[in-house]
Amino acid sequence: MNVDTIAVIGAGLMGRGIAHAAATGGYRTLLHDVSAEALDRALKQVVADLDEGVGRGKLASADAEAARKRLAAEADLDRAAAAADFVIEAVPEEMDLKLRVFARLDERCREAAVLATNTSSLSVTEIAAVTRRPARVVGMHFFNPVPKMKLVEVVRGLDSAPEAIDATVEVARRMGKETVVVRESPGFITSRVNAMIGNEAFFMLEEGVASARDIDKALKLGLNHPMGPFELVDLVGLDTRLSVLQFLHQTLGEKYRPAPLLVQHVKAGRLGRKVGRGVYDYPGKD
Ligand code: NAD
């Protein structure tokens, strides 16, 4: 399948990073958002990120300039959809909203276009079912910050066709990403393993196996993790981690039951760096 034009729907944290990767990957890229302000902010941020890439010697300035020229804002969803060979949706994580967006995309996009969702947890199969092209709907799970993170989890829904998966792997490759293909399943690979490690760390802390600092130190120096589990959960947000674990517990069973100490931290308002205190305190940040 030949992909020239990618439409990215939703220009928030993830959408703007995906647009950055698509434009540097050589695609004509149309970025759409319902909010004119978000769209404007996103375009400015992509330009700033491209400049930063040049500054850090990661990108030649001619390539950054070419990428900037390939990227355009499109305030009209129907026009973005009609022009695209491949669509990547990055609107907020709400099923009703995603279903509305996909029904509209399905109406407006060419028959051959592949529709990808960047959902972190929702069912690709359920999203595909509102379209008349479930074989051409896939998951494409990027990581934040998109321009720097290497992996994309390509998610196969019940009806996703091999050609649509192949096209998605190829788009990710041209964006400079590595891929893994996963069958739709709660938490895919990364969130499931990560939630499990993070939860186990809370159980160990609760049992008094070691201090938080030493558990972090052990995983960094002994297992070569770039961050310890408590440093990481403070960055991600303890409330976000708890809701992932609750979802895995509901869908995959008992071994994902959230550790009581994690639940207590959330009840105490210890939500992580964003509020100035999580497992650790961040003085001056609240
Ligand atoms: P965000 O809130 O930063 O951005 C969402 C954007 O979508 C906003 O700019 C909003 O104005 C826009 N939007 C809302 N309704 C829209 C509509 N109907 N049409 C077009 N645009 C619309 O959210 P985000 O963090 O970028 O997350 C987007 C998706 O990516 C979610 O599904 C999320 O689960 C997933 N995701 C997030 C991360 C992360 O680390 N934040 C990582 C992987 C995947």
XYZ file of C-alpha atoms and ligand atoms in Angstrom:
330
model
C 0.000 0.000 0.000
C 1.327 3.423 -0.944
C 1.068 6.056 1.780
C 1.802 9.688 0.874
C -0.436 11.637 3.210
C -1.054 11.025 6.900
C -3.791 12.809 8.849
C -3.253 13.058 12.603
C -6.476 13.687 14.516
C -5.970 15.381 17.878
C -3.045 17.758 18.365
C -2.354 17.284 22.075
C 0.727 15.827 23.722
C 0.740 12.687 21.553
C -0.768 14.050 18.325
C 1.861 16.732 17.930
C 4.665 14.224 18.528
C 3.148 11.823 15.998
C 2.846 14.664 13.470
C 6.512 15.501 14.091
C 7.545 11.890 13.432
C 5.322 11.618 10.334
C 6.682 14.826 8.783
C 10.319 13.902 9.458
C 9.532 10.433 8.057
C 8.776 12.064 4.694
C 4.965 12.054 4.789
C 2.770 14.981 3.874
C 1.166 15.457 7.274
C -2.156 17.107 8.099
C -2.716 17.835 11.770
C -6.279 18.370 12.944
C -7.805 19.369 16.281
C -11.250 20.625 17.330
C -9.497 23.385 19.228
C -7.906 26.079 17.046
C -5.761 27.052 20.014
C -4.464 23.496 20.521
C -3.680 23.267 16.818
C -1.752 26.504 16.838
C 0.157 25.520 19.991
C 0.975 22.109 18.509
C 2.394 23.531 15.283
C 4.613 25.921 17.234
C 5.770 23.066 19.462
C 6.636 20.838 16.483
C 8.710 23.652 14.954
C 10.467 24.166 18.323
C 11.107 20.400 18.608
C 12.524 20.275 15.069
C 14.836 23.177 15.941
C 15.875 21.362 19.108
C 16.659 18.272 17.009
C 18.900 20.405 14.792
C 20.522 21.979 17.868
C 21.316 18.566 19.299
C 22.774 17.390 15.991
C 20.037 14.748 15.519
C 18.588 16.337 12.398
C 20.164 18.251 9.481
C 18.694 21.736 9.222
C 17.637 21.102 5.593
C 15.714 17.997 6.760
C 14.023 19.965 9.542
C 13.007 22.629 7.042
C 11.655 19.981 4.634
C 9.685 18.375 7.480
C 8.224 21.741 8.458
C 7.058 22.266 4.869
C 5.407 18.841 4.762
C 3.357 19.618 7.871
C 0.139 21.633 7.732
C -2.713 22.355 10.115
C -6.161 21.384 8.836
C -9.022 22.762 10.914
C -11.616 20.826 8.921
C -11.808 17.131 9.872
C -13.600 16.155 6.658
C -10.897 17.709 4.501
C -8.103 16.084 6.497
C -9.862 12.702 6.238
C -10.539 12.984 2.499
C -6.880 13.782 1.735
C -5.350 10.984 3.830
C -4.067 7.537 2.874
C -3.455 6.765 6.536
C -5.048 8.310 9.628
C -3.693 8.269 13.175
C -6.216 9.228 15.838
C -4.930 10.750 19.104
C -8.008 12.296 20.733
C -8.600 11.820 24.502
C -8.994 8.298 25.909
C -12.822 8.148 25.929
C -14.586 5.375 24.044
C -17.648 7.420 23.038
C -15.455 10.140 21.592
C -13.269 7.665 19.674
C -16.380 5.924 18.288
C -17.758 9.251 17.040
C -14.439 10.202 15.449
C -14.029 6.801 13.731
C -17.602 6.787 12.391
C -16.950 10.190 10.831
C -13.521 9.197 9.488
C -15.024 6.077 7.952
C -17.589 8.215 6.107
C -15.042 10.708 4.806
C -11.896 8.670 4.158
C -11.150 6.811 0.944
C -12.068 3.167 0.989
C -8.409 2.048 0.945
C -7.292 4.279 3.825
C -6.078 2.626 7.031
C -7.417 4.084 10.281
C -5.135 3.727 13.317
C -5.869 4.587 16.942
C -3.206 5.564 19.459
C -5.355 4.312 22.331
C -3.425 3.123 25.394
C -6.107 0.744 26.630
C -9.391 0.766 24.703
C -10.500 -2.063 22.423
C -9.375 -1.636 18.801
C -12.003 -4.234 17.850
C -14.785 -2.175 19.408
C -13.564 0.969 17.648
C -13.288 -0.912 14.332
C -16.859 -2.176 14.684
C -18.371 1.315 14.175
C -16.773 1.451 10.719
C -17.548 -0.373 7.494
C -13.844 -1.257 7.212
C -12.888 -3.192 10.364
C -10.150 -4.982 8.371
C -8.453 -1.623 7.871
C -8.556 -0.476 11.501
C -5.537 -1.097 13.753
C -3.926 0.145 16.952
C -0.731 2.169 16.826
C 0.513 2.759 20.356
C 3.219 5.421 20.538
C 5.189 6.457 23.629
C 5.759 9.878 25.122
C 7.806 11.848 24.042
C 7.108 10.492 20.552
C 10.089 12.046 18.730
C 12.498 10.390 21.189
C 10.862 7.051 22.015
C 11.801 4.212 19.676
C 8.898 1.793 20.049
C 5.447 1.525 18.511
C 3.166 -1.332 19.592
C 1.074 -2.257 16.536
C -2.191 -3.712 17.782
C -4.150 -6.315 15.848
C -7.894 -6.186 16.488
C -10.099 -9.210 15.826
C -10.689 -8.209 12.193
C -7.472 -6.290 11.361
C -6.163 -7.605 8.020
C -2.490 -8.553 7.557
C -2.142 -5.889 4.814
C -3.286 -3.181 7.244
C -0.798 -4.426 9.861
C 1.991 -4.481 7.253
C 1.130 -0.935 6.134
C 1.209 0.242 9.764
C 4.575 -1.414 10.431
C 5.949 0.281 7.311
C 4.609 3.719 8.337
C 6.186 3.293 11.786
C 9.469 2.194 10.200
C 9.574 5.300 8.003
C 8.930 7.380 11.110
C 12.150 5.880 12.470
C 10.416 3.546 14.943
C 10.834 -0.097 15.857
C 7.631 -2.114 16.082
C 6.185 -5.094 17.873
C 2.872 -6.572 16.730
C 0.526 -7.567 19.537
C -2.885 -9.145 19.571
C -5.378 -6.834 21.229
C -5.094 -7.567 24.906
C -5.285 -5.386 28.052
C -2.146 -3.297 28.564
C -0.519 -4.721 25.400
C 3.075 -5.699 26.340
C 4.538 -2.589 27.888
C 1.785 -1.319 30.202
C 1.082 -4.838 31.483
C 4.682 -5.623 32.432
C 5.340 -2.142 33.745
C 2.230 -2.116 35.929
C 3.220 -5.502 37.349
C 6.759 -4.360 38.256
C 5.450 -1.130 39.780
C 2.816 -2.971 41.804
C 5.331 -5.537 43.086
C 7.589 -2.689 44.227
C 4.735 -1.302 46.368
C 4.090 -4.755 47.881
C 7.808 -5.022 48.743
C 7.839 -1.571 50.317
C 4.768 -2.473 52.352
C 6.389 -5.715 53.550
C 9.503 -3.777 54.620
C 11.753 -5.733 52.239
C 13.792 -2.572 51.584
C 13.438 1.200 51.434
C 12.006 2.904 48.330
C 15.450 4.332 47.559
C 17.070 0.888 47.757
C 14.387 -0.784 45.642
C 14.938 1.911 42.984
C 18.712 1.540 43.285
C 18.502 -2.259 42.924
C 16.489 -2.107 39.704
C 18.720 0.573 38.214
C 22.109 -0.870 39.092
C 21.254 -4.571 39.258
C 18.783 -4.886 36.401
C 19.869 -1.922 34.287
C 16.481 -0.197 34.310
C 16.964 3.488 33.419
C 14.677 4.534 36.287
C 13.586 2.850 39.502
C 9.908 1.823 39.801
C 9.134 4.554 42.351
C 10.897 7.261 40.368
C 8.906 6.120 37.356
C 5.518 5.984 39.074
C 6.123 9.479 40.484
C 6.639 10.657 36.903
C 3.670 8.767 35.412
C 1.301 9.699 38.257
C 0.170 7.284 40.974
C -3.498 7.867 40.054
C -2.796 6.952 36.408
C -0.922 3.823 37.492
C -3.757 2.858 39.842
C -6.356 3.144 37.097
C -4.223 0.972 34.763
C -3.916 -1.663 37.514
C -7.648 -1.544 38.245
C -8.324 -2.121 34.546
C -5.837 -5.040 34.370
C -7.289 -6.481 37.584
C -10.814 -6.353 36.107
C -9.801 -7.833 32.765
C -6.891 -10.183 33.536
C -7.510 -11.259 37.100
C -6.288 -11.386 40.657
C -2.541 -11.081 40.150
C -3.046 -7.449 39.072
C -4.887 -6.409 42.280
C -3.466 -2.967 43.170
C -1.161 -3.000 46.211
C -2.935 -1.468 49.244
C -0.001 0.914 49.803
C -0.418 2.336 46.290
C -4.147 2.843 46.922
C -3.305 4.603 50.214
C -0.834 6.936 48.500
C -3.532 7.939 46.005
C -6.052 8.496 48.818
C -3.475 10.711 50.567
C -3.154 12.842 47.437
C 0.403 11.613 46.874
C -0.060 11.537 43.104
C 3.547 12.080 42.062
C 5.729 14.860 40.716
C 2.781 16.736 39.248
C 1.555 17.637 42.774
C 4.991 17.864 44.407
C 4.737 14.592 46.342
C 4.371 10.938 45.514
C 6.545 8.153 46.889
C 9.161 10.895 47.208
C 8.748 14.577 48.050
C 9.606 17.242 45.503
C 9.959 20.421 47.537
C 9.041 23.615 45.735
C 6.986 21.839 43.076
C 3.526 22.259 44.648
P -4.250 15.319 25.082
O -5.388 15.652 25.978
O -2.917 15.955 25.290
O -4.690 15.664 23.556
C -5.916 15.343 22.999
C -6.257 16.388 21.933
O -7.428 15.944 21.221
C -6.594 17.774 22.508
O -5.783 18.763 21.884
C -8.069 17.966 22.172
O -8.405 19.325 21.858
C -8.227 17.084 20.939
N -9.593 16.643 20.662
C -10.607 16.381 21.524
N -11.697 15.971 20.848
C -11.370 15.963 19.528
C -12.070 15.648 18.330
N -13.340 15.239 18.365
N -11.429 15.785 17.142
C -10.147 16.227 17.106
N -9.430 16.545 18.202
C -10.034 16.407 19.394
O -4.140 13.728 25.100
P -2.857 12.797 24.766
O -2.077 12.598 26.021
O -2.198 13.321 23.544
O -3.586 11.398 24.472
C -4.219 11.123 23.241
C -4.371 9.624 23.080
O -3.091 9.010 23.121
C -5.212 8.939 24.163
O -5.946 7.895 23.590
C -4.141 8.399 25.115
O -4.595 7.283 25.861
C -3.077 7.980 24.115
N -1.714 7.857 24.654
C -1.239 8.766 25.549
C 0.075 8.634 26.045
C 0.653 9.652 27.018
O 1.730 9.381 27.580
N -0.003 10.815 27.221
C 0.881 7.580 25.607
C 0.379 6.668 24.660
C -0.930 6.830 24.194
